[in-house]
Short mmCIF file of C-alpha atoms in Angstrom, two decimals:
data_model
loop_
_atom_site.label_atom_id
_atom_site.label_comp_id
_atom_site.label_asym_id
_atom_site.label_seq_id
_atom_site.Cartn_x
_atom_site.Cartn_y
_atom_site.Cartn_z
CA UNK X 9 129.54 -79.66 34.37
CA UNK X 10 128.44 -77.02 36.94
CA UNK X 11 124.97 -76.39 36.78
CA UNK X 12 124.31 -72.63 35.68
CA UNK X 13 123.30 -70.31 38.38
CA UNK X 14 120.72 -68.95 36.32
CA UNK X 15 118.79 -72.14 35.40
CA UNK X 16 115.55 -73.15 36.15
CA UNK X 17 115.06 -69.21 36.38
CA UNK X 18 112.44 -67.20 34.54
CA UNK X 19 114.28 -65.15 31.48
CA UNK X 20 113.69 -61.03 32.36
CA UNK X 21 110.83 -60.94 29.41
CA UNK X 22 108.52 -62.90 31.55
CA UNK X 23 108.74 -59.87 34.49
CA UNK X 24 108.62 -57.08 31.58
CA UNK X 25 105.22 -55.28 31.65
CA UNK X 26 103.56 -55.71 28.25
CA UNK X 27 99.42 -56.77 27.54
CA UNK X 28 97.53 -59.60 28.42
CA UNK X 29 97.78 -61.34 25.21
CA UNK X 30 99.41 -64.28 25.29
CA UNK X 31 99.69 -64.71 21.52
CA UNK X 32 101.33 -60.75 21.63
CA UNK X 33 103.66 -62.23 24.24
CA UNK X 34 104.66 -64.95 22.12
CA UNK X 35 105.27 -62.78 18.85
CA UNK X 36 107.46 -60.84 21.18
CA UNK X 37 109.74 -63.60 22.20
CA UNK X 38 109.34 -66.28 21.11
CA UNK X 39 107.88 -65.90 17.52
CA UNK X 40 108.75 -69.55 16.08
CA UNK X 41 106.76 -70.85 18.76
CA UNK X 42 103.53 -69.31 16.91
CA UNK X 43 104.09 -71.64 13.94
CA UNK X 44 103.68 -70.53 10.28
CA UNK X 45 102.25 -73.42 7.74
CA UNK X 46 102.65 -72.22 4.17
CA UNK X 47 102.49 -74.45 1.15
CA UNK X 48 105.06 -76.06 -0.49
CA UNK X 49 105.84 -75.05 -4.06
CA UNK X 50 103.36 -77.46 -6.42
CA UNK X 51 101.52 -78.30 -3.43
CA UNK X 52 97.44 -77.54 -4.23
CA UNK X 53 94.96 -76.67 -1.38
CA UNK X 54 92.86 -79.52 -2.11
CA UNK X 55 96.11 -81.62 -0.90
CA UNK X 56 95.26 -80.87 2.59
CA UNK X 57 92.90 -82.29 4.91
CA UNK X 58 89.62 -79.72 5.13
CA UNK X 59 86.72 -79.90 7.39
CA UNK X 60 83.32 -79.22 6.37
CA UNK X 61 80.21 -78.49 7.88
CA UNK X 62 79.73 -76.93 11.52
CA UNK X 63 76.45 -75.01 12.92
CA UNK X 64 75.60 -73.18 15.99
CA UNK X 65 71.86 -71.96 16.91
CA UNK X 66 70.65 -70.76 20.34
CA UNK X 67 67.40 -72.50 22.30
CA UNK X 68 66.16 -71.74 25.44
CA UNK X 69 68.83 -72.31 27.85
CA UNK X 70 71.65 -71.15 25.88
CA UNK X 71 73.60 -72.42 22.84
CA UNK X 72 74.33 -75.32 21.23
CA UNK X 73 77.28 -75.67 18.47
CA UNK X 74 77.66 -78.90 16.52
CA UNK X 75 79.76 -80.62 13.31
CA UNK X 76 80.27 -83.33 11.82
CA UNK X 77 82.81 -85.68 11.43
CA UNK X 78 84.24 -85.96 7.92
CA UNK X 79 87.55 -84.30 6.77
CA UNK X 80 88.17 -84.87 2.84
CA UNK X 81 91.35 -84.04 1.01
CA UNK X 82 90.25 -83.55 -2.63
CA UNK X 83 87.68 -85.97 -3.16
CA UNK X 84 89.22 -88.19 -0.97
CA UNK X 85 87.59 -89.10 2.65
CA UNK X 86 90.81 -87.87 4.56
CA UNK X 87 89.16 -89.05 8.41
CA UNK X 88 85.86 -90.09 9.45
CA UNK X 89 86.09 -89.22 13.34
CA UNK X 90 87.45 -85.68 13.10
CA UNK X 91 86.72 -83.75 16.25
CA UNK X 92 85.07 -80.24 14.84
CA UNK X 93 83.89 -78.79 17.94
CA UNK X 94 86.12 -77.68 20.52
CA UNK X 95 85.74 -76.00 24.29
CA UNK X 96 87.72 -72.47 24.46
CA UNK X 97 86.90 -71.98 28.22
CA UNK X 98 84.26 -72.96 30.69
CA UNK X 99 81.32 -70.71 28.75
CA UNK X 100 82.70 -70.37 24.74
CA UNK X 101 83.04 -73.29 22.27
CA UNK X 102 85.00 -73.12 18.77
CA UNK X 103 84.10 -75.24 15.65
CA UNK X 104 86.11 -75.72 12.79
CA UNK X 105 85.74 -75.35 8.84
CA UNK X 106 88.45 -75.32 6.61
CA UNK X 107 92.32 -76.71 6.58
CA UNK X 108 92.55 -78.82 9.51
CA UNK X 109 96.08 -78.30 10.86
CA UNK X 110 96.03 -74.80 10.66
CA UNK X 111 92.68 -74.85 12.40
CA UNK X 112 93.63 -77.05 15.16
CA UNK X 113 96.71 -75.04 16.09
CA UNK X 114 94.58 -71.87 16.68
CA UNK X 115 91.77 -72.90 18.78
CA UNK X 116 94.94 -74.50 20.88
CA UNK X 117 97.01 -71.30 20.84
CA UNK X 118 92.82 -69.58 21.35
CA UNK X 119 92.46 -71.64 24.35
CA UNK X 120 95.62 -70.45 25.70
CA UNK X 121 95.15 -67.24 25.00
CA UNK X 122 91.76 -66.85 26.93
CA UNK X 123 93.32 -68.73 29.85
CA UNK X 124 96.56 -66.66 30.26
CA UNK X 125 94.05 -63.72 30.10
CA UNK X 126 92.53 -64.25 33.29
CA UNK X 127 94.99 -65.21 34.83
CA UNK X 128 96.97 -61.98 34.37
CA UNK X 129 93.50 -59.33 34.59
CA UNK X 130 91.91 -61.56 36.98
CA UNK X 131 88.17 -61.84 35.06
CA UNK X 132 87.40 -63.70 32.59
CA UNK X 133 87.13 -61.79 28.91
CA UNK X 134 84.15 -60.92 27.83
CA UNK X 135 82.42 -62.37 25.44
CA UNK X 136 82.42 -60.05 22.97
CA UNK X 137 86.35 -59.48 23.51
CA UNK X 138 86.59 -63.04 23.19
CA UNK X 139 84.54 -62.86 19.58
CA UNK X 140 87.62 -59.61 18.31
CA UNK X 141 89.87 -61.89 19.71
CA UNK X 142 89.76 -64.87 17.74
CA UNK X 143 88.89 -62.30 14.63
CA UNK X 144 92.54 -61.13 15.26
CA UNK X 145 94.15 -64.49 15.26
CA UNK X 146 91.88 -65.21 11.72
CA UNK X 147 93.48 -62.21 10.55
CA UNK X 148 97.05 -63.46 11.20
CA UNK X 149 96.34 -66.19 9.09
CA UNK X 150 95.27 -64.49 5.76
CA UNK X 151 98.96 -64.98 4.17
CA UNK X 152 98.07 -68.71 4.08
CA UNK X 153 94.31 -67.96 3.48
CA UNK X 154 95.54 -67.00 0.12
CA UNK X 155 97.34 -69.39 -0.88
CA UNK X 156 94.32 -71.90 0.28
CA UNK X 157 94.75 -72.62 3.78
CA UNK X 158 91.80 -71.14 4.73
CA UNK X 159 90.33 -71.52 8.50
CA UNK X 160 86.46 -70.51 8.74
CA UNK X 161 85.62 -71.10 12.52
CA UNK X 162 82.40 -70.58 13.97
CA UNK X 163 82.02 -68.96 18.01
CA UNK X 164 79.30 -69.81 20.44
CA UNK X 165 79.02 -68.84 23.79
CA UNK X 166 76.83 -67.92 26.98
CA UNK X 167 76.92 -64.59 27.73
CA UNK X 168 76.85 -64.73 31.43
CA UNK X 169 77.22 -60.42 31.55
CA UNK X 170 73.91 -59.60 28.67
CA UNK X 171 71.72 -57.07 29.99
CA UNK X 172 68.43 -59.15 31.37
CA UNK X 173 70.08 -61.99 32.19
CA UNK X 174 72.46 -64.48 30.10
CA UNK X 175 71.92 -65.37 26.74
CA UNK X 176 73.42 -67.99 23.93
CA UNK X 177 75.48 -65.64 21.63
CA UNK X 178 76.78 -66.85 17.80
CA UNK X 179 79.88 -65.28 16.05
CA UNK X 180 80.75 -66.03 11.86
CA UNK X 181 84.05 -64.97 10.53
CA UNK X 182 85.22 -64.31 6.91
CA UNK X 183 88.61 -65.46 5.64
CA UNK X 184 90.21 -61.75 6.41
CA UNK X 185 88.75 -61.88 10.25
CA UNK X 186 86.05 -60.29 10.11
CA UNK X 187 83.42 -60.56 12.92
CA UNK X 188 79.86 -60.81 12.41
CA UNK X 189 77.31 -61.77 14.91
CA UNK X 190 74.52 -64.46 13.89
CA UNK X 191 70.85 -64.43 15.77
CA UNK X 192 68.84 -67.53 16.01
CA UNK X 193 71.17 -70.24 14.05
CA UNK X 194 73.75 -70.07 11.63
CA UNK X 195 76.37 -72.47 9.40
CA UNK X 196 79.62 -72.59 8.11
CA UNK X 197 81.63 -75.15 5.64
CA UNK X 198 81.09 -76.77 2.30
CA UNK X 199 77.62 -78.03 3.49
CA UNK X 200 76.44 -75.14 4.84
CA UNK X 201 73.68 -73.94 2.63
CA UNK X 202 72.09 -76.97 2.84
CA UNK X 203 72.63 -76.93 6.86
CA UNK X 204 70.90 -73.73 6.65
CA UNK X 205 68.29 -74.49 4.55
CA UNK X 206 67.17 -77.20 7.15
CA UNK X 207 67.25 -74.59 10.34
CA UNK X 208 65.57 -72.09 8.73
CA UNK X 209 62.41 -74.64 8.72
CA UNK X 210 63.09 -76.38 11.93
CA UNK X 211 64.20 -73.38 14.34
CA UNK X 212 62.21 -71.68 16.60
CA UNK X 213 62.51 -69.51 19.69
CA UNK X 214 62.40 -71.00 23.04
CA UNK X 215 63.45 -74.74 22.35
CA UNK X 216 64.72 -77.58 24.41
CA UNK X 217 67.65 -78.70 24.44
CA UNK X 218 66.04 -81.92 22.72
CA UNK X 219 64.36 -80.21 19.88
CA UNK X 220 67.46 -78.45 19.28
CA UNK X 221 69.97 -80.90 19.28
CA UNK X 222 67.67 -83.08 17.01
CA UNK X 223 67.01 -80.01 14.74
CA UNK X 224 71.06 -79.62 14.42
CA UNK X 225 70.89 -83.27 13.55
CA UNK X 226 68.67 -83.30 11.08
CA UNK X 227 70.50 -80.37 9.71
CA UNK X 228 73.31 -82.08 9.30
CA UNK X 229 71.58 -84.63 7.58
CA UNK X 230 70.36 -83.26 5.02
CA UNK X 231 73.80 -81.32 4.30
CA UNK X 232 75.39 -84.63 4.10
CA UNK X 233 72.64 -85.70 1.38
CA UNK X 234 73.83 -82.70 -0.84
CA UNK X 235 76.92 -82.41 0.29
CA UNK X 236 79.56 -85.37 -0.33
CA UNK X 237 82.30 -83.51 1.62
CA UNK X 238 79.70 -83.71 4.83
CA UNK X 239 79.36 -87.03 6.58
CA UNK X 240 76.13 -88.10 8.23
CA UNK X 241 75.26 -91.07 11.04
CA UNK X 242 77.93 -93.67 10.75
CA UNK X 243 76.00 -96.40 11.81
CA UNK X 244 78.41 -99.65 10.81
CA UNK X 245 81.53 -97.30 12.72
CA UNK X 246 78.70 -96.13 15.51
CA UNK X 247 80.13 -92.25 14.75
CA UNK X 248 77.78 -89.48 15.01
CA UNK X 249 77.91 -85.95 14.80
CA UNK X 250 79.43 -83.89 17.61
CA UNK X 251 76.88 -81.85 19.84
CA UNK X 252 77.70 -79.66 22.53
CA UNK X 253 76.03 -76.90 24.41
CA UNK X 254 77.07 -74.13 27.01
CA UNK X 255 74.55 -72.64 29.35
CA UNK X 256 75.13 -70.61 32.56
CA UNK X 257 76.71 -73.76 33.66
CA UNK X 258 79.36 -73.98 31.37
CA UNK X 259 80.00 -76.15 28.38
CA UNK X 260 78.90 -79.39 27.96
CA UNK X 261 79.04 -82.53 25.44
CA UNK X 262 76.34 -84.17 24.72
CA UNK X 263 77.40 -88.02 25.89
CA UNK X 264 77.31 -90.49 23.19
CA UNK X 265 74.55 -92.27 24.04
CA UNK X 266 72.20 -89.19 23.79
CA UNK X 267 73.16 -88.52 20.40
CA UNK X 268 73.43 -92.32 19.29
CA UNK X 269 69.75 -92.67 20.77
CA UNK X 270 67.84 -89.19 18.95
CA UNK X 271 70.53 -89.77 15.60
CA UNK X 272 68.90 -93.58 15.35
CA UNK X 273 65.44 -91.73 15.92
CA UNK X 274 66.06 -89.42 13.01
CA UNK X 275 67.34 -92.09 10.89
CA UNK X 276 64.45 -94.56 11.48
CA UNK X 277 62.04 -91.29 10.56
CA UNK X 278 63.47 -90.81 7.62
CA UNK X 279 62.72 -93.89 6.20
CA UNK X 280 58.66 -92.69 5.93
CA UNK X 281 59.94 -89.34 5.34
CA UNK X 282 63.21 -89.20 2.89
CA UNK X 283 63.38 -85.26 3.02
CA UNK X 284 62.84 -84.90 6.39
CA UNK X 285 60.17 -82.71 8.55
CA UNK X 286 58.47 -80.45 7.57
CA UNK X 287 58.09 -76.70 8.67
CA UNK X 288 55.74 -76.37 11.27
CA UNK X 289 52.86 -73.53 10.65
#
């Protein structure tokens, strides 16, 4: 069969001037390709994999954004090594809360869309029109929100354009997308209050990157203690909770020996001192 003349070719939509959404672009053309995850008829919420608890709280060098690693279905322990915090570009980080899938496929289609936005506009997006951004694509999703696939993320980043210099910034979102911004810590999922309940005590301006990541850590902890949909220090599977941080050098994980080493630390403390440290005065 001849070859078509036309193939390999990009279709006339691709050359049609439009904005620099990528995710607009999509819903223009190519709709299926955006993906729509409904329920089946009988099918409960509590059927599908959820994640739980994620946290973000700033220190002195920027932000750091962590989760841990349980998803449950029900009361069921649906996977033990789930990957809750994700990189959106070089200086923003999404973690997840809520259904998993549906989760997953937007900080993808997120990713994406920040990418193909500089690369049409030629700058990166701002922060803050990064934050709308993803409230937009929560928003999307509120058909399945009510039906119980709700996603909850939570938005760090380093705001490399804040007056007096760059800064950690935190973003919270509600079920319908809307945008709130956090100051100083904040927590999201199932084990949240107790998450919070823990910063509140241990956070401070001006920390290192040390005292932070051990006081999201400990956080952590203690949600897992009250939580049973959290998951703390996996010792016998050597899985620990994932820490990341993004300062005006861009994202970064914390390498599993660093967290191994200060999670074993915390553990070993809390054998003298079961509810953990105390506030300092």
């Amino acid at each position: 069969m001849a070859q078509s003349e036309h193939e390999g070719r990009l279709g006339e939509e691709f050359f049609t001037p439009g904005s620099s959404s990528f995710t607009e672009f999509l819903a223009a053309h190519r709709p299926e390709l955006l993906g729509t995850r409904t329920l089946p008829e009988g099918v409960r919420a509590t059927e599908v994999p959820h994640g739980t608890t994620i946290l973000a709280l700033t220190y002195a060098d920027g932000v750091l954004i962590a989760g841990d690693r349980r998803a449950t279905m029900g009361n069921l322990i649906a996977q033990r090594d789930l990957e809750k915090v994700l990189p959106a570009d070089d200086h923003t980080a999404v973690a997840i809360a809520g259904s998993v899938g549906i989760a997953l496929d937007m900080v993808r289609l997120y990713q994406v869309e920040l990418a193909h936005f500089e690369k049409i506009e030629g700058i990166p997006m701002t922060l803050g029109a990064k934050a709308t951004r993803l409230a937009t694509m929560i928003r999307q999703n509120l058909a399945q929100a009510m039906r119980g696939l709700v996603v909850v993320p939570l938005l760090a980043g380093y705001d490399t354009t804040a007056p007096g210099g760059g800064r950690g910034r935190i973003f919270s979102y509600d079920a319908a997308g809307g945008r709130y911004e956090k100051y100083g810590f904040h927590t999201e999922g199932s084990g949240s209050p107790y998450a919070r309940g823990a910063l509140k005590k241990l956070h401070r301006p001006g920390m290192s990157r040390d005292e932070a990541a051990l006081a999201a850590l400990e956080a952590l902890y203690d949600a897992a203690e009250d939580d049973s949909a959290t998951g703390g220090p996996d010792l016998s599977r050597r899985l620990f909770p994932v820490v990341s941080v993004i300062t005006e050098d861009g994202y970064e994980r914390l390498g599993e020996t660093e967290v191994r080493r200060l999670s074993l630390d915390m553990v070993d403390r809390r054998h003298s001192r079961p509810d953990g440290p105390n506030a300092p005065l």
